[in-house]
Tab-separated table of C-alpha atoms in Angstrom:
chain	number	residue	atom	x	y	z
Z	76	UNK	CA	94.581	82.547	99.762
Z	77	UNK	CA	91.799	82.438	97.483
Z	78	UNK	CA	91.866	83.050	93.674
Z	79	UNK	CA	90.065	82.870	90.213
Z	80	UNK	CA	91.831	83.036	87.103
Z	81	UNK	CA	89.721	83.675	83.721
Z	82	UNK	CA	90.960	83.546	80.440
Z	83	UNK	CA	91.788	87.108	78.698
Z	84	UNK	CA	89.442	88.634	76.751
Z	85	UNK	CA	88.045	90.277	74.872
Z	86	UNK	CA	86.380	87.209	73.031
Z	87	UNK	CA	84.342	88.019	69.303
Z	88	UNK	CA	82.479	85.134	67.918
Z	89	UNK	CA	79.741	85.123	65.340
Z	90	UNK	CA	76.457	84.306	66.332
Z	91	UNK	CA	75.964	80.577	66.844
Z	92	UNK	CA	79.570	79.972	67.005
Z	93	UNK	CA	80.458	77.537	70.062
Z	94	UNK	CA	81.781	79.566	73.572
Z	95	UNK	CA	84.624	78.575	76.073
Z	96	UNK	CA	85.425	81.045	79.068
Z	97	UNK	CA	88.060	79.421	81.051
Z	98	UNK	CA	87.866	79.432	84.497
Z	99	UNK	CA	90.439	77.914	87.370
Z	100	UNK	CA	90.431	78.738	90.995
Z	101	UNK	CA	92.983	78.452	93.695
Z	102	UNK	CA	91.286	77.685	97.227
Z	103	UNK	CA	91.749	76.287	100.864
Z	104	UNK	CA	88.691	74.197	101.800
Z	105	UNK	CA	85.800	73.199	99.362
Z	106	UNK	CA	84.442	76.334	97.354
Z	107	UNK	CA	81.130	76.828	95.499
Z	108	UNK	CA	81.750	78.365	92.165
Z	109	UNK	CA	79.718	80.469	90.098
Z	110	UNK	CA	79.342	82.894	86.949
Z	111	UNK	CA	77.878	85.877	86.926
Z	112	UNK	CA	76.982	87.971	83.821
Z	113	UNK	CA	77.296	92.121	83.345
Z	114	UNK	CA	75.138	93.606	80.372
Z	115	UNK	CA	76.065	96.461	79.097
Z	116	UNK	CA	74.899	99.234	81.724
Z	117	UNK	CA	73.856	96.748	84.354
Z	118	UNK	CA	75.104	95.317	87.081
Z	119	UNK	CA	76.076	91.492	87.652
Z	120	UNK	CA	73.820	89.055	87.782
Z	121	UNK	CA	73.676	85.041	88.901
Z	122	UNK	CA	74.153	83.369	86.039
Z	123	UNK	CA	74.459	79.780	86.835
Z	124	UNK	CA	76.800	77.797	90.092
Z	125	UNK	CA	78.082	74.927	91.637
Z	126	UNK	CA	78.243	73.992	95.077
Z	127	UNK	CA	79.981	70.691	94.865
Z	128	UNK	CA	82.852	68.308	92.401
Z	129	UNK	CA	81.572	67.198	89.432
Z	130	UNK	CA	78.047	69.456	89.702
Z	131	UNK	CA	76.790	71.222	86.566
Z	132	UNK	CA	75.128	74.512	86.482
Z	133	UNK	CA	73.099	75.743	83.372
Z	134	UNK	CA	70.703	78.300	82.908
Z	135	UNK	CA	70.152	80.191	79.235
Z	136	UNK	CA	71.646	77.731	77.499
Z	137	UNK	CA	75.174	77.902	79.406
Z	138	UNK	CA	76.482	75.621	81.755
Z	139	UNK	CA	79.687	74.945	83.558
Z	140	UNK	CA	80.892	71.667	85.067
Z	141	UNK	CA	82.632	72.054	88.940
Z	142	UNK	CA	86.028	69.965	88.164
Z	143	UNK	CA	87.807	69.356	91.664
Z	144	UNK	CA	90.763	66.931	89.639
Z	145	UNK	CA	91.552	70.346	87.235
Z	146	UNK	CA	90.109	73.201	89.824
Z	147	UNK	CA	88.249	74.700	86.814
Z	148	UNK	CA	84.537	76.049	86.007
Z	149	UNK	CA	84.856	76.203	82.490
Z	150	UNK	CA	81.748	78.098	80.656
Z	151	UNK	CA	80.424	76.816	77.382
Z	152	UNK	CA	77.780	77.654	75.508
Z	153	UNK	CA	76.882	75.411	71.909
Z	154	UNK	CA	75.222	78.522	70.205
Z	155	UNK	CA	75.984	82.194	71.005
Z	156	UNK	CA	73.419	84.654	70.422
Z	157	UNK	CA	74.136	88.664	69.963
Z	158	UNK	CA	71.772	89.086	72.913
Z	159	UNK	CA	74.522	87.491	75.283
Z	160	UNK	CA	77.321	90.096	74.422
Z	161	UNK	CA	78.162	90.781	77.877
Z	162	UNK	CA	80.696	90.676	80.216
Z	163	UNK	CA	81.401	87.246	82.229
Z	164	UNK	CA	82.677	86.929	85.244
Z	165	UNK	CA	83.774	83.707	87.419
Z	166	UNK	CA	83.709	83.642	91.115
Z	167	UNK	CA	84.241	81.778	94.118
Z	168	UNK	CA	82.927	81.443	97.740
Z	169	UNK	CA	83.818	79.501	100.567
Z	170	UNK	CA	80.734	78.011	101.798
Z	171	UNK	CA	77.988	80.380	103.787
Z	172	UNK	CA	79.121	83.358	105.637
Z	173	UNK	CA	81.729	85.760	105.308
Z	174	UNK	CA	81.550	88.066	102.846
Z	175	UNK	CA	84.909	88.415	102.904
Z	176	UNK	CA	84.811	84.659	101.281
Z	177	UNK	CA	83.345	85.269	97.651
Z	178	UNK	CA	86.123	86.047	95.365
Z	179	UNK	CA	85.763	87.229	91.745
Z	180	UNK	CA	87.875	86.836	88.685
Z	181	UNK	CA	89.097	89.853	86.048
Z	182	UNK	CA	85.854	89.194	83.452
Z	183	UNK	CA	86.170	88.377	80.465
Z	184	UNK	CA	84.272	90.635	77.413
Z	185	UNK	CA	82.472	88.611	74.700
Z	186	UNK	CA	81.180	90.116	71.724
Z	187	UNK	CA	79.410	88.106	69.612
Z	188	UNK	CA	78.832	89.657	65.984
Z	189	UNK	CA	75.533	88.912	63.208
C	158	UNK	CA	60.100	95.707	91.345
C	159	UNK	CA	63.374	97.701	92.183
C	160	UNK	CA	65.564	95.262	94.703
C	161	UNK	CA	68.964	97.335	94.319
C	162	UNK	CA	68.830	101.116	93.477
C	163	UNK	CA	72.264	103.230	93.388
C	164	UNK	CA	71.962	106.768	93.329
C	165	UNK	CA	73.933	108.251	91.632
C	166	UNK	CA	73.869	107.043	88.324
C	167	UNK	CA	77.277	109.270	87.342
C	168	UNK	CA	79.237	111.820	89.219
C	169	UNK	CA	82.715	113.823	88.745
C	170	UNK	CA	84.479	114.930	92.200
C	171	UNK	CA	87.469	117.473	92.571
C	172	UNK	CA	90.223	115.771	94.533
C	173	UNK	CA	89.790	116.539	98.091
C	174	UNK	CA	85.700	116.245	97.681
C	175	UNK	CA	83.499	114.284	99.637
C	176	UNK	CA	80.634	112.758	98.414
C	177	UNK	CA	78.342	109.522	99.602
C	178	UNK	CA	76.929	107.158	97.166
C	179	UNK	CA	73.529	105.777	98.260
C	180	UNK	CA	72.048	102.110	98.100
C	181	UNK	CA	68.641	101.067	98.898
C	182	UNK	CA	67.050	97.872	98.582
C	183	UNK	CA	63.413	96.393	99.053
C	184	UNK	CA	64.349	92.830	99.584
C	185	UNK	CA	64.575	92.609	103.068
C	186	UNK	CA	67.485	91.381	102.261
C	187	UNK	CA	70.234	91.502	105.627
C	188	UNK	CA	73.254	91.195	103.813
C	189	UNK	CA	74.599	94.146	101.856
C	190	UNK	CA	78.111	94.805	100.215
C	191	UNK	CA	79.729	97.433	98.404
C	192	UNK	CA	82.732	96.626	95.455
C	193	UNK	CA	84.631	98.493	93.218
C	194	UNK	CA	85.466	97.344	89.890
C	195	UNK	CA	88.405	98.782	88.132
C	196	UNK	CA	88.895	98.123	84.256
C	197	UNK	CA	90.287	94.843	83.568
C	198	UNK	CA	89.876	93.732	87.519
C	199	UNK	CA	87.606	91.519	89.147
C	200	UNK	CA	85.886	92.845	91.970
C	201	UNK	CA	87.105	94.237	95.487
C	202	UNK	CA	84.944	94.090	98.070
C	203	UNK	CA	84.982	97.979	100.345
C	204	UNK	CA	83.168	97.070	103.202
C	205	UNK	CA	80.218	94.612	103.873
C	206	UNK	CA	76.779	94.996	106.590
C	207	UNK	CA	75.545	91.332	108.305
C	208	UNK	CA	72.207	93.452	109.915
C	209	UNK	CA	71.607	97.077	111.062
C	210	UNK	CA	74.122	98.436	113.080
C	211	UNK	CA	76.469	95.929	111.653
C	212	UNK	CA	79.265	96.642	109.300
C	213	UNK	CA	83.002	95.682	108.540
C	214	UNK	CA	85.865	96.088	106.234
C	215	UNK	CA	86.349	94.110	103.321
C	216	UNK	CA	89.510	94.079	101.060
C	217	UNK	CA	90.157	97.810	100.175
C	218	UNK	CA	88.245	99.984	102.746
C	219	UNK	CA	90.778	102.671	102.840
C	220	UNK	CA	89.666	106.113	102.210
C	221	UNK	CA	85.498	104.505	102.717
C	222	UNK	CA	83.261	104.427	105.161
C	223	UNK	CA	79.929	103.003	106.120
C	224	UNK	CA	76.235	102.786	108.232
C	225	UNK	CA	74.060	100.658	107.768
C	226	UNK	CA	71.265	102.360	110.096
C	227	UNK	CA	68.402	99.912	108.542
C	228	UNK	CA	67.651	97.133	106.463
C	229	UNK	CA	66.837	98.901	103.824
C	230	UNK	CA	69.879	101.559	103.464
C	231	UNK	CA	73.626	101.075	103.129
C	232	UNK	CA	75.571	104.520	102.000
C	233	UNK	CA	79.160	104.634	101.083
C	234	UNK	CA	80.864	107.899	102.167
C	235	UNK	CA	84.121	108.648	100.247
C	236	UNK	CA	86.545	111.426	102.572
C	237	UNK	CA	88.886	113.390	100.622
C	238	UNK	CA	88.568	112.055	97.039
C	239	UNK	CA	91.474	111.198	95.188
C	240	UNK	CA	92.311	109.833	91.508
C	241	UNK	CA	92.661	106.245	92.953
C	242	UNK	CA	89.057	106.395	93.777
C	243	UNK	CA	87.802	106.659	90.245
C	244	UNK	CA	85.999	103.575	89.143
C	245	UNK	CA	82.742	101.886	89.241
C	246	UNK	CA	80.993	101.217	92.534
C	247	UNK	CA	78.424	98.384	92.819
C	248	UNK	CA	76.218	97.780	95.867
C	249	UNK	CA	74.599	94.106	96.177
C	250	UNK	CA	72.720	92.232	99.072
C	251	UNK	CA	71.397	88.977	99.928
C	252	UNK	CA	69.507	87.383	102.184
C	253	UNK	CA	71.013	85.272	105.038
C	254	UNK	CA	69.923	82.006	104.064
C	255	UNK	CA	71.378	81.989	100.682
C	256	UNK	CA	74.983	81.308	99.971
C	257	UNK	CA	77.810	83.372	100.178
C	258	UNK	CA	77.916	83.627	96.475
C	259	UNK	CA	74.390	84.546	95.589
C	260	UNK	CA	74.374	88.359	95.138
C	261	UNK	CA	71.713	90.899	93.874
C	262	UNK	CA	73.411	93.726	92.152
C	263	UNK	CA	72.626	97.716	91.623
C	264	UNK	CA	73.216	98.776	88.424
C	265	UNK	CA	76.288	100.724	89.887
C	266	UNK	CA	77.514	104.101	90.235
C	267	UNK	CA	80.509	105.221	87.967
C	268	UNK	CA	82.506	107.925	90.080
C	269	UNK	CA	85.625	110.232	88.099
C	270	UNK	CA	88.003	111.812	90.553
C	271	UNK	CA	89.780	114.749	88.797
């Protein structure tokens, strides 16, 4: 079956410090991958995906590279900001369709401190 | 400017109580899902809608059910609450032409089963 693994959390960093959320995935067929994002009090939203090996999503400053040879979707960003303390979560879907298909890792908390 | 409202925000249930939790959105959007999210868990998707009159089970529909008599509406009724069904509910949707993985989120609905 399908599966995401994320790295445990919670992660603290001080502002501008450089982020790593670890991602790796487990899948039959070829997967698009994404992150989504959970403020505090919100619910998830996009934050950036992949659709194919060797694509790179960004948005905000983050970005993620789609590595087929390693099945990861690591997320990096070079300079956190207070403003994304959030919870991050990885996720993966098996083309268009089913929503039985889109599969979500645990989250992983990040905290970043002034 | 809404897309996905949940209503309610909050709620406490005896066990044994029945309750539904709404979802509305303005999207037009024809696919809608509901999830649970336990702490320190990913997502598990309840029960999913393609169209009106349309629904099926997802991962952990036990104890759920569903109607999805328009676009717009997609309630989750919970039978005979128990403690299990404590957690946070999320309702999301998206329209048919985008991919699997590209979800619009409520802001959720945090339920306490005592």
């Amino acid at each position: 079956g399908n599966s995401v693994t994320q790295m445990e959390g919670p992660v603290t960093l001080s502002e501008e410090a450089f982020l790593t959320i670890n991602c790796t995935y487990t899948a039959t067929g070829y997967p698009s991958l994404f992150w989504y994002v959970q403020y505090p009090g919100e619910g998830l939203q996009l934050l950036l995906k992949a659709t194919k090996a060797d694509d790179k999503g960004s948005n905000k400053g983050f970005e993620a590279t789609y590595r087929k040879e390693t099945t990861s979707f690591h997320l990096e960003k070079g300079s956190v900001q207070v403003s994304d303390s959030a919870v991050y979560f990885c996720a993966l879907a098996i083309s268009s369709g089913s929503a039985r298909q889109l599969t979500f890792g645990s989250g992983t908390q990040l905290t970043v401190l002034p | 400017n809404a897309g996905v409202t949940q209503t309610p925000k909050f709620r406490i249930l005896k066990i044994g109580q029945s309750m539904t939790l709404q979802c509305t959105q303005d999207m037009n959007h024809n696919y809608m899902y509901w999830y649970r999210q336990d702490p320190g868990m990913g997502l598990k998707l309840i029960y999913y809608s393609v169209g009106a009159g349309i629904t099926d089970k997802g991962e952990v529909p036990n104890g759920y059910n569903v109607s999805r008599s328009t676009t717009e509406d997609f309630p989750l009724r919970l039978e005979l609450a128990a403690p299990s069904q404590t957690s946070v509910y999320f309702c999301a949707s998206r329209p048919s032409l985008a991919g699997a993985g590209e979800l619009f989120f409520g802001e959720g609905s945090r339920l306490t089963v005592l």
